[in-house]
Each structure stands twice: as structure tokens, then as C-alpha cells.
Amino acid sequence: MSLFPDVEYAARLNVVQTAMAQQALGALLLTTEHDILYLTGFLTRFWQSPTRPWFLVVPASGKPIAVIPSIGAALMVRGWIDDVRTWPAPVPDDDGVGLLADTLKEVGGPVGIPSHLETHLRMPLADFDRLKDLAGLSIGPDHGIMAGARAIKSEAEITKIETICGVAGRAFARMTEIAEEGVPLSNVFRDFQRLLLEEGADWVPYLSGGAGPDGYDDVISPASDAPLQKGDVLMLDTGALKDGYFCDYDRNFSVGAPSPHAAKAHSRLMQAVQAGLEIARPGARACDLWRAMADIVGGGETTGRLGHALGLQLTEGLSLIQADETELKPGMVITLEPGTETVDGRMMVHEENIVITEGAPRLLSPLAGPELTVI
């Protein structure tokens, strides 16, 4: 079953091919999971295996051509792609390179490949060198075409993201079922993933967080077996998936009554989110949102990233940093993620997911309350 109607993919392809014409590209070569998923609906966890490469050739006109291992043919043809060319991968001597080169020669160049920040080429470097020799075409960057197309979400995409945000919201609302004084943090992590799945998530690729008095000292470590203690601030940050789309937001909880430091920090974080919401309008820049929140949470020019774009990937595209001057446009889905120090060596972070509209932004995550939730 397709994730979207064919008309959705046709509209995405039209955006991409219009940009290709402006850059005088004869083809795009896509090799990564999310770019291929965006234009085909090919959703599979088989990307976890590094053995097989997957290719999508986007011509200047007409539908994309899939050049993929035969193991993926049945799934690919269930979508809207008609031309699916396969080989019995893995073949060490020619793992799809000859077939791909013939396809590119048929379509014609120049060929663009996503080459900017956050991209990678998902094929062996030696095979890529051989491909260039066999195809005999000019191969260079895609001039940001795929990133630009994916940055502006359709209403159908926004609905997907809002759905998984709702899933996470229902899981967060059940925290008292799994977290209390004396429960090991590792148990909370495991049980929260269970709650996400029970509430409708397809998968939980990302879960981070921390716990400690007056806050936590980092937000990316695996959970320890240390039991929650009265006075701890517990934070969980989830990137759960539904139909290929991510949510990415966190919630803070106080084990027992919060300390004055934690209560003040939470209030400051919520003020920063409101400041971000006030200026998250078309025409504002990513750095403008950063400045609005950084001025409240403190840290000066050393303040790091305070949010990012969101969609088929947990983080994609723009960053809310001082140096990012990307202009906000309707359809962009971003996170507001201010962080602040509570006491020396401790911090708290808060995150919400929003979509830029023609007017005020729309919250996709259920906005946290003004006070820390006590468990």
C-alpha cells in the first residue's frame, strides 16, 4: 500500500524536474534512503544492511527509473514507479554499476548528485569511480535541488508528522505508568519505547535523555541503570517514526517537587519557545529564531544549535544557529529546541515541533505546560 496517492509523488517530481531544467541537468542520481523514499514511497528497513546499494535515476522528464537489487523489486513495483531494473545483488564483480551506467547513458547528462552538507554517497567509492568511466557523462552536484524540494512539506506530509507527534504526546501523557522514584533510568527508556509502539509508532529509531538533580549533564548518552531519585529532573527526547516521518521533541519531568533551579530553568525554556513562536513567520531567518531564543536562555555567542528542520529524517536542512540565514517559508517543519544551564555542569533542554504557515506557526507537538510535570 502506497504512503501517498500517485498525485503526491507526481507533484514532488514536478518540483524537482523544474529545478533540474533551471540548472540544465539531464538527470539526478539518488543513492540514499530518504531521497529515494521521497520520490518513490519505497519504505523498508532493509537499508539497515550495508551490503546492497540502491539507485534512483531521475530524468529531465518522465518518471524516475529504479536501478535496484532484485530483492527489492516486488516492493518497488507496488508504488508508482513503472521502470524497475534489477540485478541479483550482491555481485562483487559488478554490483549494479554496469546496469546503472547503461541507464544513465540512456537518459543523458549532465548528472547531479546531492553533495551538500548532510548528504553522502551510498555506494563504494571504487564503484563510483568505475561508474564515471563507464557512463562517460559529466557528474557533479545537484545544486541543492533535492534539499530544496524536501524542505517544503505538502499538507499530506505535515499530516504524517502531526500524527507521529500525537503518538508521542499520548506516550508522554502515560509517563506516570513507567517512571517514579527508585525506577532505573534504563527501565524508563525501555518502557517508553513500548508506550510509543502501543500508541501507534511504527519504530523508535531514536530515544535519548537523562536524569539528575537540577538537570542533566548531557542529552545523548545511553541510559544508565541508576535509579531515579527524589529531586531529579528526568528528560526523554524521542524520534519516533510513522509512515517514514519523524517527530522530534522532548519533555522534562520532576521526580517529586522540582528544585527552584529546575523550576526557573523550565520557565525560562518556555519563554524561549514563546519567543521563537512569535517570530516564526515567512521571511524570518533561521538565525532570527536562534537570536530570539538565545537572548532568553543565555550563553551569548557560544550558544549552540537551538533547533532544526524535521521530516523524513530526524534532523534535516536548516539549523537554528547564528550563522544560518535560511529564510523560513510556508510548509517548513522545524523544531524549537532551547537549552539552558541550571547549575554549574547541569542543564535542561526543551523541544517543540512546528510548521511555518502564511501566518502564525502551527504547533505539531502538543505544547508543554508552563510548569514542570511532577511524577
CSV table of C-alpha atoms in Angstrom, one decimal:
chain,number,residue,atom,x,y,z
A,1,MET,CA,0.0,0.0,0.0
A,2,SER,CA,1.4,3.4,-1.0
A,3,LEU,CA,2.1,6.0,1.6
A,4,PHE,CA,0.5,8.7,-0.6
A,5,PRO,CA,-1.6,8.9,-3.7
A,6,ASP,CA,0.4,8.9,-7.0
A,7,VAL,CA,-0.5,12.6,-7.5
A,8,GLU,CA,1.6,13.5,-4.4
A,9,TYR,CA,4.7,11.9,-5.9
A,10,ALA,CA,3.9,13.5,-9.3
A,11,ALA,CA,3.8,16.9,-7.7
A,12,ARG,CA,7.2,16.3,-5.9
A,13,LEU,CA,8.7,15.1,-9.2
A,14,ASN,CA,7.5,18.2,-11.0
A,15,VAL,CA,9.2,20.5,-8.4
A,16,VAL,CA,12.4,18.5,-8.8
A,17,GLN,CA,12.4,18.4,-12.6
A,18,THR,CA,11.6,22.1,-12.8
A,19,ALA,CA,14.7,22.8,-10.7
A,20,MET,CA,16.7,20.4,-12.9
A,21,ALA,CA,15.7,22.4,-16.0
A,22,GLN,CA,16.8,25.6,-14.4
A,23,GLN,CA,20.2,24.0,-13.7
A,24,ALA,CA,20.4,22.4,-17.1
A,25,LEU,CA,20.7,18.9,-15.6
A,26,GLY,CA,19.8,15.8,-17.7
A,27,ALA,CA,19.5,13.5,-14.7
A,28,LEU,CA,19.7,13.2,-10.9
A,29,LEU,CA,21.3,10.1,-9.3
A,30,LEU,CA,20.0,9.4,-5.9
A,31,THR,CA,21.5,6.7,-3.7
A,32,THR,CA,20.3,7.4,-0.1
A,33,GLU,CA,17.2,6.1,1.7
A,34,HIS,CA,15.4,9.3,2.3
A,35,ASP,CA,15.9,10.9,-1.2
A,36,ILE,CA,14.7,7.6,-2.8
A,37,LEU,CA,11.7,7.3,-0.4
A,38,TYR,CA,10.7,10.9,-1.1
A,39,LEU,CA,10.2,10.3,-4.8
A,40,THR,CA,9.1,6.7,-4.8
A,41,GLY,CA,7.4,5.7,-1.5
A,42,PHE,CA,9.9,2.8,-1.2
A,43,LEU,CA,9.7,2.3,2.6
A,44,THR,CA,11.8,-0.5,4.0
A,45,ARG,CA,14.1,-1.2,7.0
A,46,PHE,CA,16.3,-3.1,4.6
A,47,TRP,CA,18.5,0.0,4.5
A,48,GLN,CA,20.0,-1.2,7.8
A,49,SER,CA,22.0,-3.7,5.7
A,50,PRO,CA,25.1,-2.1,4.1
A,51,THR,CA,25.5,-4.9,1.7
A,52,ARG,CA,23.4,-3.7,-1.2
A,53,PRO,CA,23.4,-0.3,-3.0
A,54,TRP,CA,20.2,1.2,-4.3
A,55,PHE,CA,19.9,3.7,-7.1
A,56,LEU,CA,17.2,6.0,-8.5
A,57,VAL,CA,17.7,7.9,-11.7
A,58,VAL,CA,15.5,11.0,-12.2
A,59,PRO,CA,15.4,12.0,-15.9
A,60,ALA,CA,14.7,15.6,-17.1
A,61,SER,CA,11.2,14.4,-18.0
A,62,GLY,CA,9.2,11.3,-17.2
A,63,LYS,CA,9.1,9.1,-14.2
A,64,PRO,CA,12.2,8.1,-12.2
A,65,ILE,CA,13.9,4.8,-13.0
A,66,ALA,CA,14.8,2.5,-10.2
A,67,VAL,CA,18.0,0.5,-10.5
A,68,ILE,CA,17.9,-1.8,-7.5
A,69,PRO,CA,18.8,-5.3,-6.2
A,70,SER,CA,16.2,-7.8,-7.3
A,71,ILE,CA,15.3,-8.5,-3.6
A,72,GLY,CA,13.5,-5.1,-3.7
A,73,ALA,CA,11.7,-5.4,-6.9
A,74,ALA,CA,8.4,-6.6,-5.5
A,75,LEU,CA,8.1,-3.8,-3.1
A,76,MET,CA,9.2,-1.1,-5.6
A,77,VAL,CA,6.6,-2.1,-8.2
A,78,ARG,CA,3.8,-1.7,-5.6
A,79,GLY,CA,4.3,2.0,-5.8
A,80,TRP,CA,4.0,4.4,-8.7
A,81,ILE,CA,7.4,3.7,-10.4
A,82,ASP,CA,7.0,1.7,-13.6
A,83,ASP,CA,10.6,1.2,-14.8
A,84,VAL,CA,12.4,-1.0,-12.3
A,85,ARG,CA,15.7,-2.5,-13.4
A,86,THR,CA,17.3,-5.1,-11.2
A,87,TRP,CA,20.4,-7.3,-10.7
A,88,PRO,CA,20.9,-10.2,-8.3
A,89,ALA,CA,22.9,-8.3,-5.7
A,90,PRO,CA,25.4,-8.8,-4.2
A,91,VAL,CA,27.6,-9.3,-7.2
A,92,PRO,CA,31.2,-8.4,-6.2
A,93,ASP,CA,32.5,-8.0,-9.8
A,94,ASP,CA,29.7,-5.6,-10.9
A,95,ASP,CA,27.2,-4.7,-8.2
A,96,GLY,CA,24.8,-2.8,-10.3
A,97,VAL,CA,27.4,-0.4,-11.7
A,98,GLY,CA,27.1,-1.6,-15.3
A,99,LEU,CA,23.3,-1.5,-15.3
A,100,LEU,CA,23.4,1.9,-13.7
A,101,ALA,CA,25.9,3.2,-16.3
A,102,ASP,CA,23.7,2.0,-19.1
A,103,THR,CA,20.7,3.7,-17.6
A,104,LEU,CA,22.5,7.0,-17.2
A,105,LYS,CA,23.8,6.8,-20.8
A,106,GLU,CA,20.2,6.2,-22.0
A,107,VAL,CA,18.9,9.2,-20.0
A,108,GLY,CA,21.8,11.5,-20.7
A,109,GLY,CA,23.6,14.1,-18.6
A,110,PRO,CA,24.9,16.2,-17.0
A,111,VAL,CA,24.1,14.2,-13.9
A,112,GLY,CA,23.6,15.8,-10.5
A,113,ILE,CA,24.1,14.1,-7.1
A,114,PRO,CA,23.2,15.6,-3.7
A,115,SER,CA,26.6,16.8,-2.4
A,116,HIS,CA,26.0,19.5,0.2
A,117,LEU,CA,26.0,19.4,4.0
A,118,GLU,CA,24.2,16.3,5.5
A,119,THR,CA,24.5,14.2,2.3
A,120,HIS,CA,26.5,11.2,1.5
A,121,LEU,CA,27.1,8.9,-1.5
A,122,ARG,CA,25.8,5.4,-0.6
A,123,MET,CA,27.9,3.2,-2.8
A,124,PRO,CA,31.6,2.1,-2.7
A,125,LEU,CA,34.0,4.8,-3.8
A,126,ALA,CA,35.7,2.4,-6.2
A,127,ASP,CA,32.3,1.7,-7.8
A,128,PHE,CA,31.6,5.4,-8.2
A,129,ASP,CA,34.9,5.9,-10.0
A,130,ARG,CA,34.1,3.0,-12.3
A,131,LEU,CA,30.6,4.4,-12.9
A,132,LYS,CA,32.0,7.7,-14.1
A,133,ASP,CA,34.3,5.9,-16.5
A,134,LEU,CA,31.5,3.6,-17.9
A,135,ALA,CA,28.8,6.3,-18.2
A,136,GLY,CA,31.1,8.9,-19.8
A,137,LEU,CA,28.9,11.7,-18.5
A,138,SER,CA,29.6,14.8,-16.5
A,139,ILE,CA,28.7,14.1,-12.9
A,140,GLY,CA,28.5,17.0,-10.3
A,141,PRO,CA,26.4,18.4,-7.5
A,142,ASP,CA,22.7,18.7,-7.7
A,143,HIS,CA,22.8,22.4,-6.7
A,144,GLY,CA,20.6,21.7,-3.6
A,145,ILE,CA,17.6,20.5,-5.7
A,146,MET,CA,16.6,17.6,-3.5
A,147,ALA,CA,17.2,19.5,-0.3
A,148,GLY,CA,15.1,22.4,-1.6
A,149,ALA,CA,12.2,20.2,-2.6
A,150,ARG,CA,12.2,18.2,0.6
A,151,ALA,CA,12.3,21.4,2.8
A,152,ILE,CA,8.8,22.5,1.8
A,153,LYS,CA,6.4,19.9,3.1
A,154,SER,CA,3.0,19.2,1.5
A,155,GLU,CA,-0.1,19.1,3.6
A,156,ALA,CA,-0.1,15.4,3.3
A,157,GLU,CA,3.5,15.2,4.7
A,158,ILE,CA,2.6,17.7,7.5
A,159,THR,CA,-0.3,15.4,8.5
A,160,LYS,CA,2.1,12.5,8.8
A,161,ILE,CA,4.4,14.4,11.1
A,162,GLU,CA,1.4,15.7,13.1
A,163,THR,CA,0.2,12.1,13.5
A,164,ILE,CA,3.5,10.8,14.9
A,165,CYS,CA,3.7,13.9,17.2
A,166,GLY,CA,0.3,12.9,18.6
A,167,VAL,CA,1.6,9.4,19.2
A,168,ALA,CA,4.5,10.7,21.2
A,169,GLY,CA,2.2,13.1,23.1
A,170,ARG,CA,0.0,10.2,24.2
A,171,ALA,CA,3.1,8.3,25.3
A,172,PHE,CA,4.4,11.2,27.3
A,173,ALA,CA,1.0,11.5,29.0
A,174,ARG,CA,1.5,8.0,30.3
A,175,MET,CA,4.8,8.6,32.0
A,176,THR,CA,3.4,8.1,35.5
A,177,GLU,CA,2.9,4.4,34.4
A,178,ILE,CA,6.6,3.8,34.0
A,179,ALA,CA,8.6,6.4,35.9
A,180,GLU,CA,8.8,7.0,39.7
A,181,GLU,CA,11.4,7.3,42.4
A,182,GLY,CA,13.6,4.1,42.5
A,183,VAL,CA,13.0,3.0,38.9
A,184,PRO,CA,16.2,2.6,36.9
A,185,LEU,CA,16.6,5.1,34.1
A,186,SER,CA,17.3,2.2,31.7
A,187,ASN,CA,13.9,0.7,32.5
A,188,VAL,CA,12.2,4.0,31.8
A,189,PHE,CA,13.9,4.2,28.4
A,190,ARG,CA,12.8,0.6,27.5
A,191,ASP,CA,9.2,1.1,28.8
A,192,PHE,CA,8.8,4.5,27.0
A,193,GLN,CA,9.7,2.8,23.7
A,194,ARG,CA,7.0,0.3,24.5
A,195,LEU,CA,4.5,3.1,25.1
A,196,LEU,CA,5.3,4.7,21.8
A,197,LEU,CA,4.7,1.4,20.0
A,198,GLU,CA,1.5,0.9,21.9
A,199,GLU,CA,0.3,4.3,20.9
A,200,GLY,CA,0.9,3.8,17.2
A,201,ALA,CA,4.6,4.4,16.3
A,202,ASP,CA,6.0,2.0,13.7
A,203,TRP,CA,9.5,2.2,15.1
A,204,VAL,CA,11.6,4.2,17.6
A,205,PRO,CA,15.0,4.7,16.0
A,206,TYR,CA,16.0,7.5,18.4
A,207,LEU,CA,15.5,7.9,22.1
A,208,SER,CA,17.8,9.9,24.3
A,209,GLY,CA,17.6,11.8,27.6
A,210,GLY,CA,19.0,12.0,31.1
A,211,ALA,CA,18.2,12.4,34.7
A,212,GLY,CA,19.9,14.1,37.7
A,213,PRO,CA,19.5,16.7,40.4
A,214,ASP,CA,18.7,20.2,39.0
A,215,GLY,CA,19.1,18.8,35.4
A,216,TYR,CA,21.4,16.5,33.5
A,217,ASP,CA,24.9,16.8,32.2
A,218,ASP,CA,24.3,15.7,28.6
A,219,VAL,CA,21.5,14.7,26.3
A,220,ILE,CA,22.9,12.0,24.1
A,221,SER,CA,24.2,9.2,26.4
A,222,PRO,CA,22.6,5.8,26.6
A,223,ALA,CA,20.5,5.3,29.7
A,224,SER,CA,22.3,4.1,32.8
A,225,ASP,CA,20.9,1.7,35.4
A,226,ALA,CA,20.9,4.4,38.1
A,227,PRO,CA,17.6,4.7,39.8
A,228,LEU,CA,15.5,7.9,39.7
A,229,GLN,CA,15.8,9.9,42.9
A,230,LYS,CA,13.6,12.5,44.5
A,231,GLY,CA,14.7,15.9,43.2
A,232,ASP,CA,15.8,14.5,39.8
A,233,VAL,CA,14.8,16.2,36.6
A,234,LEU,CA,14.0,13.4,34.0
A,235,MET,CA,14.1,14.2,30.3
A,236,LEU,CA,13.2,12.0,27.4
A,237,ASP,CA,13.7,13.1,23.8
A,238,THR,CA,12.1,10.9,21.1
A,239,GLY,CA,12.5,10.5,17.4
A,240,ALA,CA,9.7,8.0,16.7
A,241,LEU,CA,8.5,7.1,13.1
A,242,LYS,CA,5.1,6.7,11.5
A,243,ASP,CA,4.9,6.0,7.7
A,244,GLY,CA,8.5,7.1,7.3
A,245,TYR,CA,8.1,10.5,9.1
A,246,PHE,CA,9.7,11.6,12.4
A,247,CYS,CA,8.6,13.5,15.4
A,248,ASP,CA,11.4,15.0,17.4
A,249,TYR,CA,10.6,16.6,20.8
A,250,ASP,CA,11.3,16.1,24.4
A,251,ARG,CA,9.6,16.5,27.8
A,252,ASN,CA,11.0,17.2,31.2
A,253,PHE,CA,9.6,15.8,34.4
A,254,SER,CA,10.4,16.3,38.1
A,255,VAL,CA,10.7,13.4,40.4
A,256,GLY,CA,8.9,14.9,43.4
A,257,ALA,CA,8.7,18.7,43.8
A,258,PRO,CA,11.1,20.5,41.5
A,259,SER,CA,14.0,22.5,42.9
A,260,PRO,CA,14.0,26.3,42.5
A,261,HIS,CA,16.8,25.9,39.9
A,262,ALA,CA,14.8,23.4,37.8
A,263,ALA,CA,11.6,25.3,38.1
A,264,LYS,CA,13.2,28.6,36.9
A,265,ALA,CA,15.0,26.8,34.1
A,266,HIS,CA,11.8,25.3,32.8
A,267,SER,CA,10.1,28.7,32.9
A,268,ARG,CA,13.0,30.2,31.0
A,269,LEU,CA,12.8,27.5,28.4
A,270,MET,CA,9.1,28.0,27.9
A,271,GLN,CA,9.7,31.8,27.5
A,272,ALA,CA,12.3,31.0,24.8
A,273,VAL,CA,9.8,28.8,22.9
A,274,GLN,CA,7.2,31.5,23.0
A,275,ALA,CA,9.8,34.0,21.7
A,276,GLY,CA,10.5,31.6,18.9
A,277,LEU,CA,6.9,31.2,18.1
A,278,GLU,CA,6.4,34.9,18.0
A,279,ILE,CA,8.8,35.4,15.1
A,280,ALA,CA,8.5,32.1,13.2
A,281,ARG,CA,6.9,33.7,10.2
A,282,PRO,CA,7.6,33.6,6.5
A,283,GLY,CA,10.6,35.9,5.7
A,284,ALA,CA,12.2,35.5,9.1
A,285,ARG,CA,15.6,33.7,9.0
A,286,ALA,CA,16.8,30.7,10.9
A,287,CYS,CA,19.3,32.9,12.7
A,288,ASP,CA,16.5,35.3,13.8
A,289,LEU,CA,14.8,32.4,15.7
A,290,TRP,CA,18.1,31.5,17.2
A,291,ARG,CA,18.7,35.0,18.4
A,292,ALA,CA,15.2,35.3,19.9
A,293,MET,CA,15.7,32.2,22.0
A,294,ALA,CA,19.4,32.7,22.7
A,295,ASP,CA,18.7,36.1,24.2
A,296,ILE,CA,16.4,34.4,26.8
A,297,VAL,CA,18.3,31.2,27.6
A,298,GLY,CA,21.7,32.9,27.8
A,299,GLY,CA,25.1,31.7,26.7
A,300,GLY,CA,25.9,34.6,24.3
A,301,GLU,CA,27.6,33.9,21.0
A,302,THR,CA,28.7,30.4,22.2
A,303,THR,CA,25.1,29.2,22.4
A,304,GLY,CA,24.8,26.2,20.1
A,305,ARG,CA,22.0,25.0,17.8
A,306,LEU,CA,18.5,25.7,19.2
A,307,GLY,CA,16.5,23.8,16.6
A,308,HIS,CA,16.5,22.3,13.1
A,309,ALA,CA,14.3,21.1,10.3
A,310,LEU,CA,12.4,17.9,10.5
A,311,GLY,CA,10.8,15.4,8.2
A,312,LEU,CA,11.8,12.1,6.7
A,313,GLN,CA,15.0,12.5,8.8
A,314,LEU,CA,15.3,13.3,12.5
A,315,THR,CA,17.3,16.4,11.6
A,316,GLU,CA,17.4,17.7,8.0
A,317,GLY,CA,18.2,21.0,6.3
A,318,LEU,CA,18.3,24.3,8.2
A,319,SER,CA,19.8,24.7,11.7
A,320,LEU,CA,18.7,27.4,14.2
A,321,ILE,CA,22.2,28.8,14.7
A,322,GLN,CA,23.8,32.2,14.4
A,323,ALA,CA,25.3,31.6,11.0
A,324,ASP,CA,22.2,30.1,9.2
A,325,GLU,CA,20.4,32.7,7.2
A,326,THR,CA,17.9,30.4,5.6
A,327,GLU,CA,14.6,32.1,5.0
A,328,LEU,CA,11.6,30.5,6.5
A,329,LYS,CA,8.8,29.6,4.1
A,330,PRO,CA,5.3,28.1,4.5
A,331,GLY,CA,5.5,24.3,4.6
A,332,MET,CA,8.8,24.1,6.5
A,333,VAL,CA,8.6,21.9,9.6
A,334,ILE,CA,11.1,22.8,12.2
A,335,THR,CA,11.9,22.3,15.9
A,336,LEU,CA,12.3,24.9,18.6
A,337,GLU,CA,14.9,23.5,21.0
A,338,PRO,CA,16.3,25.9,23.5
A,339,GLY,CA,18.6,24.7,26.2
A,340,THR,CA,19.8,26.5,29.4
A,341,GLU,CA,22.2,25.9,32.3
A,342,THR,CA,20.5,25.2,35.6
A,343,VAL,CA,23.6,25.0,37.9
A,344,ASP,CA,27.2,24.6,37.1
A,345,GLY,CA,27.6,21.4,34.9
A,346,ARG,CA,23.8,20.8,34.6
A,347,MET,CA,21.3,21.8,32.0
A,348,MET,CA,17.8,21.4,30.8
A,349,VAL,CA,16.5,21.3,27.2
A,350,HIS,CA,13.0,21.7,25.8
A,351,GLU,CA,11.8,21.0,22.3
A,352,GLU,CA,8.6,21.5,20.3
A,353,ASN,CA,7.7,20.8,16.6
A,354,ILE,CA,6.0,23.4,14.5
A,355,VAL,CA,5.2,24.1,10.8
A,356,ILE,CA,5.6,27.5,9.2
A,357,THR,CA,2.4,28.8,7.7
A,358,GLU,CA,1.3,32.0,5.9
A,359,GLY,CA,0.6,33.5,9.4
A,360,ALA,CA,1.4,32.3,12.8
A,361,PRO,CA,3.1,28.9,13.0
A,362,ARG,CA,1.1,25.8,13.9
A,363,LEU,CA,2.2,23.5,16.7
A,364,LEU,CA,2.5,19.9,15.7
A,365,SER,CA,3.6,18.7,19.1
A,366,PRO,CA,1.2,19.3,22.0
A,367,LEU,CA,2.7,22.3,23.7
A,368,ALA,CA,4.1,21.6,27.2
A,369,GLY,CA,2.6,23.4,30.2
A,370,PRO,CA,4.1,26.3,32.0
A,371,GLU,CA,5.3,24.2,34.9
A,372,LEU,CA,7.3,21.1,35.2
A,373,THR,CA,5.2,17.9,35.4
A,374,VAL,CA,5.7,16.1,38.7
A,375,ILE,CA,5.9,12.3,38.8
